[in-house]
C-alpha positions as CSV (number, residue, x, y, z in Angstrom):
1,X,0.0,0.0,0.0
2,X,3.0,2.3,-0.1
3,X,3.1,2.8,3.6
4,X,5.9,2.3,6.1
5,X,4.8,1.0,9.5
6,X,6.8,0.8,12.8
7,X,5.7,-1.9,15.3
8,X,6.4,-2.7,18.9
9,X,7.8,-6.3,18.6
10,X,6.7,-7.1,22.2
11,X,3.1,-6.1,21.9
12,X,2.4,-6.1,18.2
13,X,1.2,-2.5,18.5
14,X,1.6,-0.2,15.6
15,X,3.7,2.8,16.8
16,X,3.9,5.0,13.8
17,X,2.9,5.0,10.1
18,X,4.5,7.0,7.3
19,X,2.4,7.3,4.1
20,X,4.0,7.1,0.7
21,X,2.3,7.5,-2.7
22,X,1.6,3.9,-3.4
23,X,3.8,1.2,-4.9
24,X,6.3,-1.0,-3.3
25,X,8.5,0.1,-0.4
26,X,12.0,-1.4,-0.2
27,X,15.1,-1.1,1.9
28,X,13.7,-0.1,5.3
29,X,16.5,0.5,7.8
30,X,17.0,2.1,11.3
31,X,19.9,4.3,12.2
32,X,22.1,2.6,14.8
33,X,20.7,4.7,17.7
34,X,17.1,4.0,16.5
35,X,16.3,7.7,16.0
36,X,15.9,7.6,12.2
37,X,14.2,5.5,9.7
38,X,15.0,5.2,6.0
39,X,12.9,3.7,3.2
40,X,13.2,3.4,-0.6
41,X,10.1,4.1,-2.7
42,X,10.5,2.2,-5.9
43,X,8.0,4.1,-8.1
44,X,9.0,7.5,-6.9
45,X,12.7,6.8,-7.4
46,X,13.3,8.3,-3.9
47,X,14.6,7.5,-0.5
48,X,13.0,9.2,2.5
49,X,14.5,9.6,6.0
50,X,12.2,10.3,9.0
51,X,12.8,11.2,12.6
52,X,11.0,8.5,14.6
53,X,10.4,10.6,17.7
54,X,8.6,13.5,15.9
55,X,7.5,11.8,12.6
56,X,9.1,14.7,10.8
57,X,10.7,14.1,7.4
58,X,14.5,14.7,7.7
59,X,15.4,14.5,4.0
60,X,14.3,13.0,0.7
61,X,16.9,11.8,-1.8
62,X,15.9,11.9,-5.5
63,X,16.1,10.8,-8.2
64,X,17.4,7.3,-7.5
65,X,16.6,4.7,-10.1
66,X,14.7,1.8,-8.4
67,X,16.4,1.7,-5.0
68,X,16.5,-1.7,-3.3
69,X,18.2,-1.3,0.1
70,X,19.5,1.3,2.6
71,X,22.2,1.1,5.3
72,X,23.2,3.7,7.8
73,X,26.8,4.4,8.8
74,X,27.5,3.5,12.4
75,X,27.5,7.2,13.4
76,X,24.1,7.7,11.7
77,X,25.4,10.6,9.6
78,X,25.5,8.9,6.2
79,X,23.3,6.5,4.3
80,X,24.3,4.0,1.6
81,X,21.6,3.2,-1.0
82,X,21.7,0.5,-3.6
83,X,20.1,1.1,-7.0
84,X,18.9,-1.1,-9.8
85,X,21.0,0.4,-12.6
86,X,23.9,2.5,-11.4
87,X,25.4,0.8,-8.4
88,X,25.1,2.5,-5.0
89,X,25.4,6.0,-3.6
90,X,26.4,7.4,-0.2
91,X,24.5,10.4,0.9
92,X,24.5,12.9,3.9
93,X,21.5,12.1,6.0
94,X,20.6,15.7,6.8
95,X,21.1,17.4,3.5
96,X,20.5,14.4,1.2
97,X,23.6,15.4,-0.8
98,X,25.6,12.7,-2.5
99,X,29.0,12.1,-0.9
100,X,30.3,9.3,-3.2
101,X,29.1,6.9,-5.9
102,X,29.9,3.2,-5.8
103,X,29.8,2.1,-9.5
104,X,31.2,-0.6,-11.6
105,X,29.2,-3.8,-11.0
106,X,27.1,-5.1,-13.8
107,X,23.3,-4.7,-13.6
108,X,23.4,-2.5,-10.5
109,X,23.4,-3.5,-6.8
110,X,20.8,-5.5,-4.9
111,X,22.1,-5.1,-1.4
112,X,24.3,-2.6,0.5
113,X,25.7,-3.2,3.9
114,X,27.9,-0.9,6.1
115,X,30.3,-2.6,8.4
116,X,29.8,-2.0,12.1
117,X,33.3,-0.4,12.5
118,X,32.5,2.1,9.8
119,X,35.5,1.1,7.6
120,X,33.8,-0.9,4.8
121,X,30.7,-0.9,2.6
122,X,29.7,-4.2,0.9
123,X,27.6,-4.1,-2.3
124,X,26.0,-7.3,-3.7
125,X,25.3,-7.5,-7.4
126,X,23.5,-9.6,-10.1
127,X,26.9,-9.9,-11.8
128,X,27.7,-12.6,-9.1
129,X,30.2,-10.4,-7.3
130,X,30.4,-8.6,-4.0
131,X,32.6,-5.5,-3.8
132,X,34.1,-4.1,-0.6
133,X,34.5,-0.4,-0.7
134,X,36.5,2.0,1.6
135,X,33.7,3.9,3.3
136,X,35.8,7.1,3.6
137,X,37.3,7.0,0.1
138,X,34.4,5.5,-2.0
139,X,37.0,3.3,-3.8
140,X,36.9,-0.4,-4.4
141,X,39.2,-2.2,-2.0
142,X,38.3,-5.9,-2.8
143,X,36.1,-7.9,-5.1
144,X,34.7,-11.2,-3.9
145,X,34.3,-13.9,-6.6
146,X,32.9,-17.4,-6.0
147,X,29.1,-17.2,-6.5
148,X,27.7,-18.4,-9.8
149,X,24.6,-16.3,-9.9
150,X,23.1,-13.1,-8.6
151,X,24.2,-12.2,-5.1
152,X,21.1,-11.0,-3.3
153,X,22.2,-10.3,0.3
154,X,25.2,-9.8,2.6
155,X,25.6,-9.1,6.3
156,X,28.6,-8.3,8.5
157,X,29.7,-9.9,11.7
158,X,29.6,-7.6,14.8
159,X,33.4,-7.3,14.7
160,X,33.5,-6.4,11.0
161,X,36.0,-9.2,10.3
162,X,33.6,-11.5,8.5
163,X,31.0,-11.1,5.8
164,X,28.3,-13.6,4.9
165,X,26.8,-13.5,1.3
166,X,23.8,-15.2,-0.1
167,X,23.2,-16.0,-3.8
168,X,20.6,-17.4,-6.2
169,X,23.1,-20.1,-6.9
170,X,21.8,-21.8,-3.7
171,X,24.9,-21.0,-1.6
172,X,25.8,-18.9,1.3
173,X,29.5,-18.0,1.8
174,X,31.4,-16.7,4.8
175,X,34.4,-14.5,4.0
176,X,37.2,-13.1,6.1
177,X,37.9,-9.5,5.4
178,X,40.9,-7.5,6.7
179,X,43.1,-4.7,5.4
180,X,45.4,-7.1,3.7
181,X,42.9,-9.1,1.7
182,X,39.9,-11.5,1.7
183,X,39.5,-15.2,2.1
184,X,36.5,-17.6,1.6
185,X,36.1,-19.4,4.9
186,X,33.0,-21.5,4.3
187,X,30.5,-22.3,1.6
188,X,27.0,-23.7,2.6
189,X,24.8,-25.2,-0.1
190,X,21.0,-25.0,0.4
191,X,20.4,-27.6,-2.3
192,X,22.7,-30.0,-4.2
193,X,21.9,-28.3,-7.6
194,X,21.3,-24.7,-6.4
195,X,18.1,-23.0,-7.4
196,X,17.9,-20.2,-4.9
197,X,17.9,-19.5,-1.2
C-alpha cells in the first residue's frame, strides 16, 4: 500500500505510520541509535528519511533509479543506498547530498551493507560479485568472486571481520575481510543443484 509502519515487537502495537504515494516500499532500515528510519520508494525513485520521535521528514533523496536497500553508517550521519542500474550512492543524512558513488558492478546493486566499525561498505550484485569499498574513500578495495549467480544479500559480523553472502546459486558463503585481503572461509549449499535460497 506504499506505507511504512513501525511496530512494537513485544506487543504487536503499531507505533507509527509513514504514508507514501503507493507502490512497493523497499530497503527499510533504522539508524544505529534507533532515532531515524529510511525507506526506498521504488516508483518515486526516492529514499525518504524520517525522525521517529517526531514523525518529521528529515530528508528526501531523489532521483534514484529503483532503489532496493539502505544502510546507515555506524554514526548515523551517512546512508548508503543500492540502486537497480547505477550501483550505489552514499549520501549525507541531513542534506541528502551525494558524498560518493559506488559504481562498476554489472546490472546494479541489490544489497548494500555498512560494516559495524564504519570502515567498509559491501555491495551485492546480479553480476555474481560482492565489492568491498573503503567507506571514507568510496573506492573499491576488494572484489569477492565465487558465487555463480546473482548475489542478493550480505551481512557483516559484529566485529566487521567476516561477511556472509547469499546468492541465487543456492549457496551462502562466509568471507574473512581484513586490510590485507579477503579469504573464503565457508560455503554452505542449500540444495545440491542450487536453485535459490
